[in-house]
């Protein structure tokens, strides 16, 4: 425990996509492993209120917290690394900052003053940064500032950092600047100039970086580190190399080897202990030394994008390590899948996951995929839209309701087996209005879900507007697709299963959001194990 919360700011220079989120999460892990209660927050300089309204082409996956915030996917990394839930307070956008300032203005709270970026917007940013620190729950708050220094939209955030450093005083804050040290193969050299320039840009706003974390494809020599230190005004021990790693789960140990935690703690005037990473290292060892492998198809419509199904891919890594199996995920585009090529594209798989999604594009391919795996007894996990597709497929091909559909795809279907939730019928606005966040679910004891979780009461996170239409429940259950998990208050069907199948589970919620290194998700663990069994039996 520290007497007052300490703040670490992570800024980015030179280019985007350097992996600030992973560096922040890795540092947080090292601090947590030394007994410091640590959390991470992401400030995003765009004007959307949250990323819930952004499509995956723009923004990758939208991550959902227990309290129903639709957030940046970096929060997923924070939870996976720290095993501590995040909340609405952990992700703040410029849109939200402006919205609260404008709401205050309308309430007359500024008492006739002119409302300006400085001090009103910067004050709001400072408040948002300190909410977590002032909660008393954390010793250290790491605030990751999205974007790259020098961007017009980042300026108020950098100014807020400058002011907070001034307000809180020496020893209470630390600025880490993540930069790129590119290698020019023609010259055969690593170049420090882009870093010098981005540190200078930060200084123009009055912020001096205390630590440089340098992304690089090659080892930084002593000479390069010394040069960076001298030109960027940091101690040489504060020039940290972040070399490309084969897995993000190596980064905490790489940062430990470079002494990132030590320089940070010294700057914050905190004691440095030796971190206990034993559980983490057991996971990394298992992840890197699988005893066998399975191939699982991921059927979605954003499969060409690395970040769209981030949490699903990470959940497979956790579940793979737990089973000591390497999970090869084969991305299959649902839009180009048809009954003619389903055998060719899915026949070799040991398991199939049908992904979440919205809208009509690619859904017939998903339905064809479900039919194939159901008939071939291939382990199947359907998530959210994937579960809804399983219900539609069963209704069409087993119950013979050939026109069965979701009203999301066809409002006039004669068999709306998936229908808009009652609570959604009057909803007009798109942002933040889905059924979001953690809801209770009660499991049937005679089910795969119960076998996986080991208890009957669970809580899982949601993000949807449509649901299983209970008017069809008895019909569908009598035909063999059982509802094995229900919301105890509303009766909303959360899980469907076919008990005669090898492993066939559809869930209305998103298990992937809750899978962490310390707690691999039980459904993913069980699914991967089923895929391995299936492969062994083949
Ligand atoms: N589009 C579906 C719904 O809104 C499924 C959502 C999802 O897969 N997250 O219900």
XYZ file of C-alpha atoms and ligand atoms in Angstrom:
548
model
C 0.000 0.000 0.000
C 1.225 3.488 -0.796
C 0.155 6.549 1.202
C -1.140 8.329 -1.896
C -1.805 6.999 -5.384
C 0.981 7.333 -7.915
C 0.376 8.032 -11.601
C 2.230 6.690 -14.603
C 1.494 8.151 -18.028
C 2.262 6.250 -21.191
C 2.514 8.325 -24.349
C 3.367 7.185 -27.851
C 5.672 8.685 -30.435
C 6.771 8.223 -34.067
C 3.908 5.948 -35.145
C 0.774 4.259 -33.930
C 0.486 0.495 -33.326
C 3.654 0.247 -31.238
C 1.799 -1.710 -28.588
C 1.353 0.841 -25.809
C -1.402 -1.329 -24.375
C 0.878 -4.355 -24.052
C 3.695 -2.284 -22.514
C 1.255 -0.724 -20.046
C -0.228 -4.133 -19.198
C 3.231 -5.709 -18.821
C 4.449 -2.965 -16.515
C 1.228 -3.239 -14.513
C 1.814 -6.978 -14.200
C 5.333 -6.406 -12.841
C 4.064 -3.861 -10.319
C 1.131 -6.058 -9.306
C 3.521 -8.989 -8.840
C 5.427 -6.864 -6.309
C 2.315 -6.242 -4.245
C 1.245 -2.882 -5.671
C -2.464 -2.603 -6.409
C -2.308 -1.440 -9.984
C -4.873 -0.495 -12.609
C -4.664 0.829 -16.149
C -6.782 3.383 -17.907
C -6.921 4.289 -21.570
C -7.678 7.795 -22.800
C -8.759 7.834 -26.435
C -8.581 11.150 -28.271
C -11.484 10.524 -30.681
C -14.899 12.140 -30.531
C -17.093 9.048 -30.378
C -18.480 8.699 -26.845
C -17.224 5.112 -26.863
C -16.085 2.599 -29.497
C -19.474 0.827 -29.388
C -20.553 2.622 -32.541
C -17.297 1.965 -34.423
C -17.114 -0.949 -36.801
C -14.289 -3.481 -36.535
C -12.639 -2.115 -39.689
C -12.132 1.159 -37.839
C -11.335 -0.043 -34.406
C -10.971 -3.798 -33.999
C -12.935 -5.538 -31.308
C -15.192 -3.665 -28.934
C -14.428 -4.982 -25.447
C -17.200 -5.053 -22.837
C -16.687 -4.690 -19.082
C -18.792 -6.067 -16.214
C -20.496 -2.715 -15.751
C -21.496 -2.676 -19.415
C -18.985 -0.186 -20.827
C -18.185 -0.654 -24.506
C -14.465 -0.034 -24.570
C -11.162 -0.165 -26.388
C -9.647 -3.598 -26.891
C -6.616 -2.627 -24.807
C -8.833 -3.051 -21.735
C -9.004 -6.702 -22.692
C -5.213 -6.897 -22.438
C -5.327 -5.183 -19.048
C -7.794 -7.736 -17.703
C -6.045 -10.709 -19.278
C -2.715 -9.672 -17.759
C -3.907 -8.466 -14.347
C -6.969 -10.644 -13.758
C -8.699 -7.607 -12.239
C -11.930 -6.369 -13.828
C -11.969 -2.935 -15.458
C -14.945 -0.600 -15.656
C -16.369 2.466 -17.344
C -13.732 4.585 -15.562
C -10.911 2.721 -17.319
C -11.702 4.058 -20.794
C -12.436 7.692 -21.511
C -12.763 9.341 -24.914
C -12.665 12.982 -25.988
C -16.360 12.620 -26.836
C -17.167 11.697 -23.256
C -14.987 14.490 -21.844
C -16.714 17.087 -24.001
C -20.128 15.606 -23.275
C -19.675 16.029 -19.519
C -18.265 19.532 -19.853
C -21.141 20.568 -22.119
C -23.693 18.977 -19.748
C -22.172 21.000 -16.877
C -22.348 24.142 -18.964
C -26.050 23.538 -19.624
C -26.631 23.066 -15.903
C -25.008 26.443 -15.337
C -22.160 25.005 -13.320
C -19.530 27.309 -14.782
C -21.234 30.384 -13.324
C -21.119 32.608 -16.380
C -17.523 31.839 -17.324
C -16.373 31.241 -20.883
C -15.896 27.470 -21.225
C -12.501 26.652 -22.780
C -10.183 23.781 -23.579
C -7.879 25.057 -20.833
C -8.946 24.881 -18.032
C -12.341 23.201 -18.464
C -11.540 20.332 -20.792
C -8.148 19.714 -19.169
C -9.754 19.789 -15.691
C -12.267 17.173 -16.806
C -9.403 15.018 -18.148
C -7.519 15.418 -14.874
C -10.624 14.415 -12.904
C -11.114 11.339 -15.062
C -7.472 10.342 -14.519
C -7.789 10.755 -10.761
C -11.133 8.974 -10.318
C -9.362 5.609 -10.145
C -6.591 6.900 -7.875
C -9.060 8.583 -5.528
C -11.166 5.423 -5.220
C -8.667 4.116 -2.667
C -8.547 0.807 -4.524
C -5.170 1.360 -6.187
C -1.626 2.311 -5.308
C -0.654 2.937 -8.902
C -2.728 4.105 -11.859
C -1.239 3.730 -15.320
C -2.852 6.034 -17.864
C -2.263 5.173 -21.484
C -2.843 8.069 -23.850
C -4.070 6.916 -27.235
C -2.691 8.329 -30.460
C 0.739 9.783 -31.122
C 2.250 12.943 -29.616
C 2.014 15.817 -32.033
C -1.547 14.896 -33.100
C -3.827 17.908 -32.707
C -6.384 15.848 -30.817
C -3.844 14.591 -28.248
C -2.821 18.089 -27.157
C -5.356 18.560 -24.305
C -4.296 15.183 -22.863
C -0.604 16.058 -22.907
C -1.451 19.406 -21.308
C -3.440 17.581 -18.599
C -0.388 15.387 -17.946
C 1.825 18.475 -17.691
C -0.539 20.045 -15.156
C -0.934 16.870 -13.119
C 2.831 16.498 -12.845
C 2.936 20.028 -11.536
C -0.053 19.523 -9.166
C 1.092 16.218 -7.717
C 4.781 17.006 -7.425
C 8.026 15.127 -7.815
C 7.917 11.441 -6.927
C 4.208 11.006 -7.632
C 4.203 10.816 -11.409
C 6.251 9.274 -14.148
C 6.060 9.651 -17.931
C 6.939 6.732 -20.160
C 7.301 7.517 -23.839
C 6.994 4.585 -26.205
C 8.829 5.103 -29.458
C 10.185 3.295 -32.477
C 13.864 2.834 -33.284
C 13.735 1.760 -36.931
C 16.403 -0.326 -38.624
C 17.462 0.844 -42.070
C 18.681 -2.249 -43.821
C 20.351 -0.286 -46.644
C 22.454 1.563 -44.063
C 22.615 -1.442 -41.731
C 21.822 0.851 -38.828
C 19.286 1.559 -36.112
C 18.137 5.154 -36.246
C 17.518 7.323 -33.183
C 16.383 10.505 -34.923
C 12.622 9.771 -34.978
C 12.783 9.221 -31.204
C 14.719 12.441 -30.679
C 12.047 14.304 -32.632
C 9.115 12.783 -30.815
C 10.666 13.451 -27.398
C 11.183 17.021 -28.560
C 7.537 17.272 -29.647
C 6.486 16.131 -26.185
C 8.795 18.752 -24.628
C 7.207 21.488 -26.721
C 4.075 20.793 -24.676
C 6.072 21.015 -21.469
C 6.346 17.301 -20.756
C 9.731 15.653 -20.311
C 9.757 11.889 -20.787
C 11.289 10.107 -17.786
C 11.603 6.755 -19.485
C 11.870 5.744 -23.132
C 10.579 2.364 -24.145
C 12.023 1.735 -27.598
C 10.361 -0.709 -29.953
C 12.982 -2.311 -32.126
C 13.559 -5.314 -34.336
C 17.243 -5.520 -33.328
C 19.095 -5.331 -30.007
C 19.932 -1.765 -28.951
C 23.666 -1.510 -28.298
C 25.086 0.324 -25.323
C 26.122 3.079 -27.732
C 22.600 3.562 -29.091
C 21.109 3.612 -25.600
C 23.693 6.153 -24.530
C 22.973 8.331 -27.536
C 19.209 8.199 -26.902
C 19.751 9.058 -23.237
C 21.989 12.015 -24.032
C 19.812 13.517 -26.757
C 16.506 12.866 -25.026
C 17.509 13.976 -21.560
C 16.836 10.699 -19.736
C 19.095 8.482 -17.653
C 20.712 5.647 -19.560
C 19.041 3.089 -17.282
C 15.743 4.666 -18.376
C 16.258 3.729 -22.027
C 14.393 0.455 -22.220
C 14.599 -1.832 -25.211
C 11.350 -3.472 -26.295
C 12.391 -5.988 -28.885
C 9.805 -7.835 -31.012
C 8.567 -10.869 -29.088
C 7.074 -14.098 -30.402
C 4.148 -13.726 -27.999
C 2.761 -10.762 -26.076
C 2.939 -12.939 -22.964
C 6.771 -12.678 -23.090
C 6.690 -8.910 -22.711
C 6.457 -8.727 -18.871
C 9.623 -10.814 -18.561
C 11.382 -8.817 -21.282
C 10.518 -5.627 -19.408
C 11.716 -7.193 -16.171
C 15.055 -8.062 -17.784
C 15.371 -4.472 -18.955
C 14.564 -3.174 -15.457
C 11.518 -1.124 -16.481
C 9.773 -1.772 -13.144
C 12.868 -0.693 -11.207
C 13.287 2.679 -12.951
C 9.569 3.360 -12.636
C 9.511 2.554 -8.919
C 12.631 4.645 -8.326
C 11.034 7.598 -10.060
C 7.893 7.121 -7.958
C 9.984 6.795 -4.799
C 8.571 3.343 -4.111
C 10.351 0.240 -2.905
C 11.246 -2.274 -5.552
C 10.734 -5.928 -4.593
C 11.346 -8.977 -6.628
C 8.115 -9.756 -8.516
C 6.417 -13.097 -8.022
C 5.693 -14.233 -11.575
C 5.518 -17.954 -10.819
C 1.918 -18.446 -11.982
C 2.531 -16.296 -15.044
C 5.670 -18.216 -15.951
C 3.922 -21.559 -15.575
C 1.390 -20.353 -18.113
C 4.081 -19.095 -20.530
C 5.927 -22.393 -20.252
C 2.798 -24.393 -21.018
C 1.893 -22.064 -23.853
C 5.307 -22.539 -25.436
C 5.616 -26.278 -24.904
C 2.392 -27.851 -26.119
C 2.152 -31.634 -26.184
C -0.166 -31.719 -29.179
C -2.123 -29.423 -31.435
C -5.642 -28.876 -32.699
C -7.040 -26.786 -35.527
C -10.141 -24.758 -34.878
C -12.025 -22.812 -37.532
C -13.081 -19.286 -36.654
C -16.018 -18.388 -38.862
C -16.690 -14.692 -39.107
C -16.909 -11.815 -41.500
C -13.964 -9.789 -40.214
C -11.456 -12.635 -40.299
C -8.942 -10.687 -42.369
C -8.541 -8.232 -39.506
C -6.215 -9.304 -36.723
C -7.912 -7.276 -34.023
C -11.595 -7.987 -34.657
C -11.750 -11.179 -32.645
C -8.893 -10.351 -30.280
C -10.443 -11.713 -27.090
C -11.474 -14.957 -28.798
C -7.925 -15.534 -30.073
C -6.456 -14.813 -26.635
C -9.024 -17.056 -24.933
C -7.811 -19.885 -27.203
C -4.236 -19.213 -26.071
C -5.270 -19.446 -22.407
C -7.363 -22.573 -22.977
C -4.614 -24.107 -25.117
C -2.030 -23.629 -22.355
C -4.438 -25.120 -19.826
C -4.822 -28.218 -22.037
C -1.140 -28.177 -23.073
C -2.295 -27.947 -26.661
C -1.363 -25.561 -29.405
C -4.561 -24.166 -30.855
C -4.166 -23.270 -34.519
C -6.967 -20.923 -35.400
C -7.949 -21.024 -39.048
C -9.923 -17.981 -40.121
C -12.768 -18.722 -42.489
C -14.754 -15.996 -44.161
C -18.458 -16.696 -43.722
C -19.416 -14.591 -46.738
C -17.617 -16.983 -49.067
C -18.853 -20.195 -47.487
C -21.605 -22.213 -49.148
C -23.014 -25.753 -48.969
C -20.822 -26.581 -51.998
C -17.500 -25.907 -50.341
C -18.301 -26.394 -46.658
C -16.791 -29.905 -46.662
C -13.604 -28.698 -48.308
C -13.241 -25.725 -45.955
C -14.319 -27.342 -42.679
C -13.784 -31.065 -43.155
C -10.280 -31.107 -41.665
C -11.097 -29.046 -38.566
C -11.155 -30.375 -34.999
C -13.598 -27.730 -33.846
C -15.517 -24.739 -35.163
C -16.345 -21.434 -33.519
C -18.980 -19.237 -35.111
C -18.242 -15.643 -34.189
C -20.366 -12.798 -32.882
C -21.542 -10.151 -35.311
C -24.208 -7.809 -36.551
C -26.240 -7.522 -39.722
C -27.024 -9.792 -42.608
C -23.698 -10.039 -44.417
C -22.201 -13.512 -44.160
C -24.924 -15.096 -42.060
C -26.002 -17.808 -44.534
C -22.398 -19.057 -44.552
C -22.485 -19.230 -40.775
C -25.701 -21.254 -40.924
C -24.156 -23.648 -43.478
C -21.163 -24.066 -41.178
C -23.348 -24.897 -38.177
C -25.276 -27.462 -40.212
C -22.079 -29.146 -41.324
C -20.531 -29.411 -37.853
C -23.813 -30.492 -36.287
C -24.245 -33.297 -38.796
C -20.571 -34.330 -38.679
C -20.385 -34.236 -34.871
C -17.503 -31.713 -34.936
C -17.185 -29.746 -31.659
C -18.955 -26.406 -31.977
C -19.009 -23.205 -29.976
C -21.341 -20.430 -31.110
C -20.943 -17.017 -29.508
C -23.762 -14.462 -29.511
C -24.672 -14.217 -33.225
C -23.026 -17.656 -33.524
C -25.490 -19.066 -30.979
C -28.385 -17.382 -32.773
C -27.250 -18.982 -36.048
C -27.263 -22.376 -34.329
C -30.877 -21.850 -33.260
C -31.867 -20.770 -36.781
C -30.050 -23.706 -38.363
C -31.729 -26.195 -36.039
C -35.143 -24.662 -36.629
C -34.724 -24.768 -40.390
C -33.073 -28.131 -40.862
C -34.312 -30.229 -37.941
C -37.726 -28.714 -37.191
C -38.405 -28.019 -40.854
C -39.232 -24.340 -40.334
C -37.529 -23.479 -43.605
C -38.101 -19.765 -43.303
C -36.797 -19.532 -39.693
C -34.647 -16.481 -39.120
C -33.751 -13.648 -36.815
C -35.810 -10.499 -37.206
C -32.474 -8.689 -37.382
C -32.004 -10.292 -40.819
C -35.605 -10.626 -41.977
C -38.323 -8.695 -40.216
C -41.026 -10.561 -42.101
C -39.895 -14.111 -41.441
C -42.801 -16.427 -40.645
C -40.678 -18.057 -37.902
C -38.807 -15.416 -35.892
C -36.931 -17.903 -33.708
C -34.551 -15.067 -32.793
C -36.349 -11.823 -32.075
C -35.725 -8.312 -30.795
C -35.782 -8.219 -26.985
C -38.866 -6.550 -25.513
C -36.633 -4.036 -23.708
C -35.126 -3.018 -27.075
C -38.382 -2.285 -28.874
C -38.490 1.427 -27.986
C -34.761 1.998 -28.304
C -33.862 4.535 -30.978
C -30.288 5.598 -30.233
C -27.580 3.177 -31.279
C -24.834 4.107 -28.788
C -24.662 2.249 -25.472
C -28.208 0.921 -25.744
C -27.728 -2.814 -26.239
C -28.154 -5.339 -23.424
C -24.664 -4.820 -22.071
C -22.413 -6.065 -19.307
C -22.688 -8.767 -16.723
C -25.949 -10.669 -16.207
C -26.768 -13.741 -14.140
C -27.316 -17.101 -15.708
C -28.451 -20.328 -14.084
C -27.249 -23.599 -15.549
C -29.028 -26.946 -15.815
C -26.980 -29.408 -13.814
C -27.208 -31.996 -16.582
C -25.339 -29.978 -19.185
C -21.965 -29.445 -20.818
C -22.038 -25.903 -19.507
C -22.347 -27.131 -15.936
C -19.656 -29.734 -16.533
C -17.351 -26.954 -17.741
C -18.063 -24.339 -15.077
C -18.501 -26.744 -12.148
C -21.318 -24.701 -10.605
C -24.826 -23.637 -11.545
C -24.698 -19.894 -10.975
C -22.587 -17.888 -13.391
C -22.291 -14.291 -14.526
C -21.251 -13.442 -18.054
C -20.945 -10.339 -20.189
C -23.310 -9.441 -22.995
C -23.663 -7.195 -26.016
C -26.808 -7.834 -28.039
C -30.310 -6.686 -28.953
C -31.875 -9.934 -30.141
C -32.655 -13.090 -28.186
C -33.963 -16.645 -28.442
C -37.730 -16.380 -28.936
C -39.261 -18.318 -26.045
C -42.467 -18.945 -28.072
C -40.409 -21.585 -29.883
C -38.630 -22.952 -26.808
C -40.635 -26.125 -26.219
C -40.688 -26.993 -29.923
C -36.948 -26.533 -30.278
C -36.151 -28.350 -27.030
C -38.418 -31.287 -27.940
C -36.462 -31.606 -31.173
C -33.194 -31.884 -29.221
C -31.657 -28.433 -28.919
C -31.880 -27.776 -25.179
C -31.801 -24.471 -23.339
C -29.311 -25.290 -20.576
C -28.706 -21.802 -19.184
C -31.332 -19.167 -18.473
C -31.401 -15.714 -16.989
C -33.108 -16.422 -13.623
C -35.182 -13.224 -13.706
C -36.365 -13.013 -17.295
C -36.070 -16.578 -18.571
C -33.919 -15.321 -21.468
C -32.131 -18.274 -23.019
C -28.391 -17.843 -22.527
C -27.128 -21.282 -23.575
C -28.252 -23.986 -26.010
C -26.790 -27.470 -26.326
C -27.340 -30.737 -28.180
C -26.723 -33.495 -25.648
C -26.342 -36.231 -28.276
C -23.588 -34.329 -30.082
C -19.867 -34.583 -29.241
C -19.740 -31.000 -27.988
C -22.259 -28.464 -29.268
C -22.742 -25.284 -27.239
C -24.147 -21.902 -28.234
C -23.971 -18.991 -25.802
C -25.788 -15.675 -26.044
C -23.052 -14.029 -23.958
C -19.370 -13.448 -24.656
C -17.205 -15.851 -22.630
C -14.067 -14.551 -24.360
C -14.158 -11.251 -22.444
C -13.616 -13.017 -19.140
C -10.754 -15.317 -20.080
C -7.466 -14.332 -18.401
C -4.035 -15.866 -17.970
C -4.837 -16.637 -14.337
C -8.378 -17.821 -15.139
C -8.702 -19.398 -18.572
C -12.382 -19.475 -19.457
C -13.947 -22.849 -18.542
C -16.009 -23.059 -21.746
C -12.974 -22.447 -23.938
C -10.975 -24.958 -21.883
C -13.692 -27.563 -22.326
C -14.137 -26.759 -26.038
C -10.406 -27.136 -26.754
C -10.357 -30.382 -24.804
C -13.338 -31.618 -26.866
C -11.491 -30.656 -30.064
C -8.507 -32.684 -28.894
C -10.712 -35.705 -28.090
C -12.368 -35.418 -31.465
C -8.996 -35.279 -33.195
C -7.727 -38.294 -31.269
C -10.796 -40.334 -32.175
C -10.547 -39.519 -35.886
N -26.526 -9.081 -33.781
C -26.916 -9.914 -32.695
C -27.760 -9.170 -31.676
O -27.736 -7.979 -31.603
C -25.727 -10.582 -32.050
C -24.797 -9.610 -31.393
C -23.424 -10.164 -31.130
O -23.009 -11.167 -31.718
N -22.667 -9.512 -30.269
O -28.444 -9.797 -30.909
